[in-house]
Amino acid sequence: MAESAKTVELPKTYDPAATEERWYRTWDTRGYFRALPDPAMRPYTIMMPLPNVTGELHMGHALNNGVQDCLVRWQRMRGRMALYQPGTDHASIAVHVVMERRLAREGLTRFTLGRERFLEETWKWREQIGQTILGQMRRLLLSCDWERTTFTMDPGYARAVAECFIRLFKKGVIYKGKRMINWCPKDQTSISDLEVEYVEEQTVLYHVRYPGADGSAGIVIATQRPETILADAAVAVHPDDPRYRALVGTRVIVPIVNREVPVIADRRVERGFGTGAVKITPGHDPLDYEIGVDHELPVLIAFDQHGKMEDLGRPRYRGLDRVQARQAAVDDLRSAGLLVREEPYVTNIGRCDRCKTTVEPYISDQWFCRMKDLAAPAIRAVREDRVRFHPARWTKFFLDWMEQIRDWNISRQLWWGHQIPVWHCACGEMIASIERPASCPKCGGAALTQDPDILDTWFSSALWPMATLGWPDETADLRYFYPTSTLVTARDIIFLWVARMIMFGLEFRGKVPFADVYINPTVLNIEGRRMSKSLGTGLDPLALIERYGADSLRFALINRCTGEQDLRFSEKMVEDTRNFANKIWNAARLVRLHIEGRDVPAARPRDTRSLPNRWILGRFARAAADVTGALESFEFSVACRRLYEFVWNEFCDWYLEMAKVDLQAAEDGRAPIGEGAAGETRHVMSWVLAQTMALLHPIMPAVTEEIWQALPHDGETVMRAPWPDAPREWMDEAADGAMAEVMEITSAVRGLRAEMALATQPVGVSLHFGPADRGRIDGARLYLAHLAHLDADRLQVSGLDEHPPYGIPSPCGTGRIEIHVDSPDLRARVRDRFQKQLGSVEQELAGVTKRLQDPVFRQKAPAETVEATGTRASELRARLDTLRRYVADLAPRGGA
RNA sequence: GGGCGCGUAGCUCAGGGGUCAGAGCGCUUCCUUGACACGGAAGAGGUCCGAGGUUCAAGUCCUCGCGCGCCCACCA
């Protein structure tokens, strides 16, 4: 209350930059963002999807975090103890790519630097950039509990990661083994299946003859990768393929290397593809590997870890890269006369998600996490709605993947990250332990070395909802804030992150990590293309904040969350929202003007009498209910649209204009509702505006706080104002009806005047209504005059039978309007207008009549529909009659 | 190969069986009236992607196409 007495300077144009900066600092220093366990309150928790330390804030963050902050602020106002957990991810491979790029500028690689120096450099770099993105997030006005900021390589977090690994290892869920994995020859590491991105490319399918060992013609196979011929171990055909049945069991000669291999039969061969015969290269193709295992074929390796050719008895190939090797193989095949055919072919090439290098299927010793058993409880949890996706279609998307889940390669041959907590003894024993064990429990040896590999970044981020709250310790935070409430994230990490959090949460806590998952749309530019810095197709959120304010950026983005998978965005949308903010600002200035220096209560107004006051309270209740409902069902664009409509159309366009009349009339001593009208109106206008600010605060935190503070209010911040409720009894149907009439008459007068180009001329207008309506309309006369921009003296209300000395009539509801002008030209123009309307009414009436005369319609359509159609028909007939009469009345007089 | 989403006014999107199809922006005309020209008022503008079907009634439901986007998949 004390705050309201202060005179707050409200300039003509709202200045977002200064206001946002000032309020954000105030909220932060007053500790409003802190969240501590409080048994008296229900917790509400959102974990920020941890941004990489590589990046800067982009539009995706602005949207994602904007939505989260909207939810957090909303729940905080609803009385929940709201925790918004911030932090950053070490982003192992992504950081490697960035660091290697920096090193490359000095002609270095991580290997010339060595592991220790590389880590030192990376830590330095991360210190420098690590807080940048969080700093930028403050510009979005996020109400995070910054004191809890966590980095995924903090000591406590690292301990949680190691603990998780060790538990799963001891349980046998994590195992080590030689398997075929995806290898990135550039980053020098394995990557998981989800980190391979497949791109369609135009290649060539080579048909190659493998001559029979007995000198016969042999067999023709088809391959895209002739360079791997050197490592072939067999040729396979389908057992039921009559073309090749006789050849199964014989031996053929591998071209180039002239090695004998068997022709084998396997059902996994597609008869219809290529020639129906396929070369088997267990070292470089996942399917071939499987077939090789089943047929006990030898595994030959054609490429080393750098993607360079090994020596396979053909020295001229040694050291060639994959492109050179292919060329060499094609040349050799051609000169040997074994290249039968080359056909153009489109295929999917797997590329490293981070560096875009073509990945190589490669056999290596790696750590894996068995997924089937972890997935089962997660599948059940989602099926039982313990985790709900919004929009719901993502549920199927999630389940389809989970049901065909495969083991996860979790080890990386990188340095930046969590090193695997396993110690190898010379005797072959592996000991999982956070600390280096003193000796090997099996042989007693002391020469233990830690496994050099580190863990996939996503292994550690899977623990985010638990590790940030203190897990594996049973902390008060963990007990209070876990499970969290809502996860807001992008669809591209549903498998990488969301799925794994659910699995680990269930595994280690027995509880799902969050109840709701909102999948936010992807921000595209206006042409529908991905925003990309390198392509120059992106928008910079920080620049937009500078130009228009974070409030506007937030609203503009949240407004586009429609439930579709993408959203097309442009700067214009932020500008439009800036205009909206300015509109609110000016509404506030008007309200301030009227309450300045007066004693206006902060409490909610009761027993209002004036039409606009009763009406706007009802409309506010409706808007509050709609906004609440929309937020509850994650329909953010609906919430935004309702707020926009309420503020601009209902509050500003109609209510405030009518409120001006109440206030002015009170001064003149002719208030429509008598004494006290001005006080009531001042109370209602300031209360509704303050409440609207509360309703809009989660989306536009700063401008709403600034205005709320300038109005009568209870409490010290809108951040903690109670969320507006919407009592049904405020929805005032009588007021709605009366207002609809006021609006109709207003529009009719305005429209007619505009049509006649009389909008600015002082004309007289009379409203002619029957005895039942006259009193009511006369009561609204002052409002109508103001809304139609007429002098009150020039607007009269008369009976239906009365006629002004001269005038141009126009129907309006149950009565008519007369504009007091005498001009044959205008009469003709208005007559034309009515004639046009007449045409469309006739057309519609014809349609409705036809329907009504159709016996099948009368019989089959529900009674209410038939009745409504009948009502519509009589309305149309009445309107038609009226229009015809007016057209006749307006006909040129006396034939002159 | 399979799955999902989208196709409605020039643009971005609402509407998801029934009463002349809606909003914002843009456009046209008028207006600087004491909250706001980042504003007010009035307008113009639509074979609701196409073809079939269901229904008394179809942007709205079904089927099949076409176009755009996303995801999954070991036909080399």
XYZ file of N, CA, C and O in Angstrom, chain A residues 74 78 622-636 638-639 695 723:
84
model
N 3.934 -18.549 -12.747
C 2.501 -18.806 -12.549
C 2.262 -19.647 -11.293
O 1.446 -19.299 -10.434
N 0.501 -19.077 -7.577
C -0.541 -19.949 -7.043
C -0.183 -20.512 -5.681
O -0.865 -21.399 -5.174
N -14.076 -14.022 -16.912
C -14.028 -14.958 -18.035
C -12.584 -15.120 -18.536
O -12.092 -16.223 -18.734
N -11.902 -13.980 -18.711
C -10.530 -14.024 -19.221
C -9.621 -14.783 -18.255
O -8.806 -15.618 -18.672
N -9.774 -14.525 -16.963
C -8.937 -15.198 -15.970
C -9.155 -16.707 -16.024
O -8.200 -17.489 -15.986
N -10.416 -17.101 -16.145
C -10.711 -18.539 -16.214
C -10.093 -19.144 -17.473
O -9.510 -20.231 -17.435
N -10.209 -18.430 -18.572
C -9.665 -18.948 -19.836
C -8.143 -19.054 -19.784
O -7.561 -20.033 -20.258
N -7.491 -18.035 -19.251
C -6.026 -18.043 -19.201
C -5.553 -19.178 -18.290
O -4.650 -19.938 -18.637
N -6.196 -19.321 -17.148
C -5.815 -20.392 -16.226
C -5.991 -21.758 -16.890
O -5.097 -22.604 -16.843
N -7.131 -21.929 -17.523
C -7.393 -23.198 -18.196
C -6.375 -23.490 -19.281
O -5.909 -24.624 -19.438
N -6.014 -22.460 -20.021
C -5.056 -22.645 -21.109
C -3.689 -23.048 -20.558
O -3.038 -23.955 -21.076
N -3.249 -22.392 -19.491
C -1.945 -22.734 -18.920
C -1.964 -24.147 -18.351
O -1.002 -24.897 -18.500
N -3.081 -24.506 -17.736
C -3.169 -25.854 -17.168
C -3.043 -26.923 -18.243
O -2.551 -28.012 -17.981
N -3.501 -26.615 -19.447
C -3.427 -27.627 -20.497
C -2.310 -27.335 -21.505
O -2.321 -27.865 -22.612
N -1.358 -26.513 -21.114
C -0.187 -26.210 -21.942
C -0.563 -25.607 -23.303
O 0.115 -25.836 -24.288
N -1.669 -24.877 -23.327
C -2.068 -24.203 -24.576
C -1.655 -22.735 -24.482
O -2.472 -21.849 -24.238
N -0.368 -22.542 -24.698
C 0.182 -21.216 -24.432
C -0.337 -20.147 -25.375
O -0.547 -19.009 -24.974
N -3.202 -19.967 -26.667
C -4.563 -19.611 -26.271
C -4.513 -18.605 -25.126
O -5.233 -17.598 -25.120
N -3.628 -18.851 -24.171
C -3.484 -17.934 -23.039
C -3.106 -16.537 -23.532
O -3.692 -15.539 -23.132
N -2.283 -11.444 -14.118
C -2.588 -12.513 -15.067
C -1.552 -12.583 -16.191
O -1.277 -13.632 -16.744
N -2.662 -15.513 -7.636
C -3.140 -15.704 -9.006
C -4.628 -15.350 -9.051
O -5.394 -15.849 -8.230
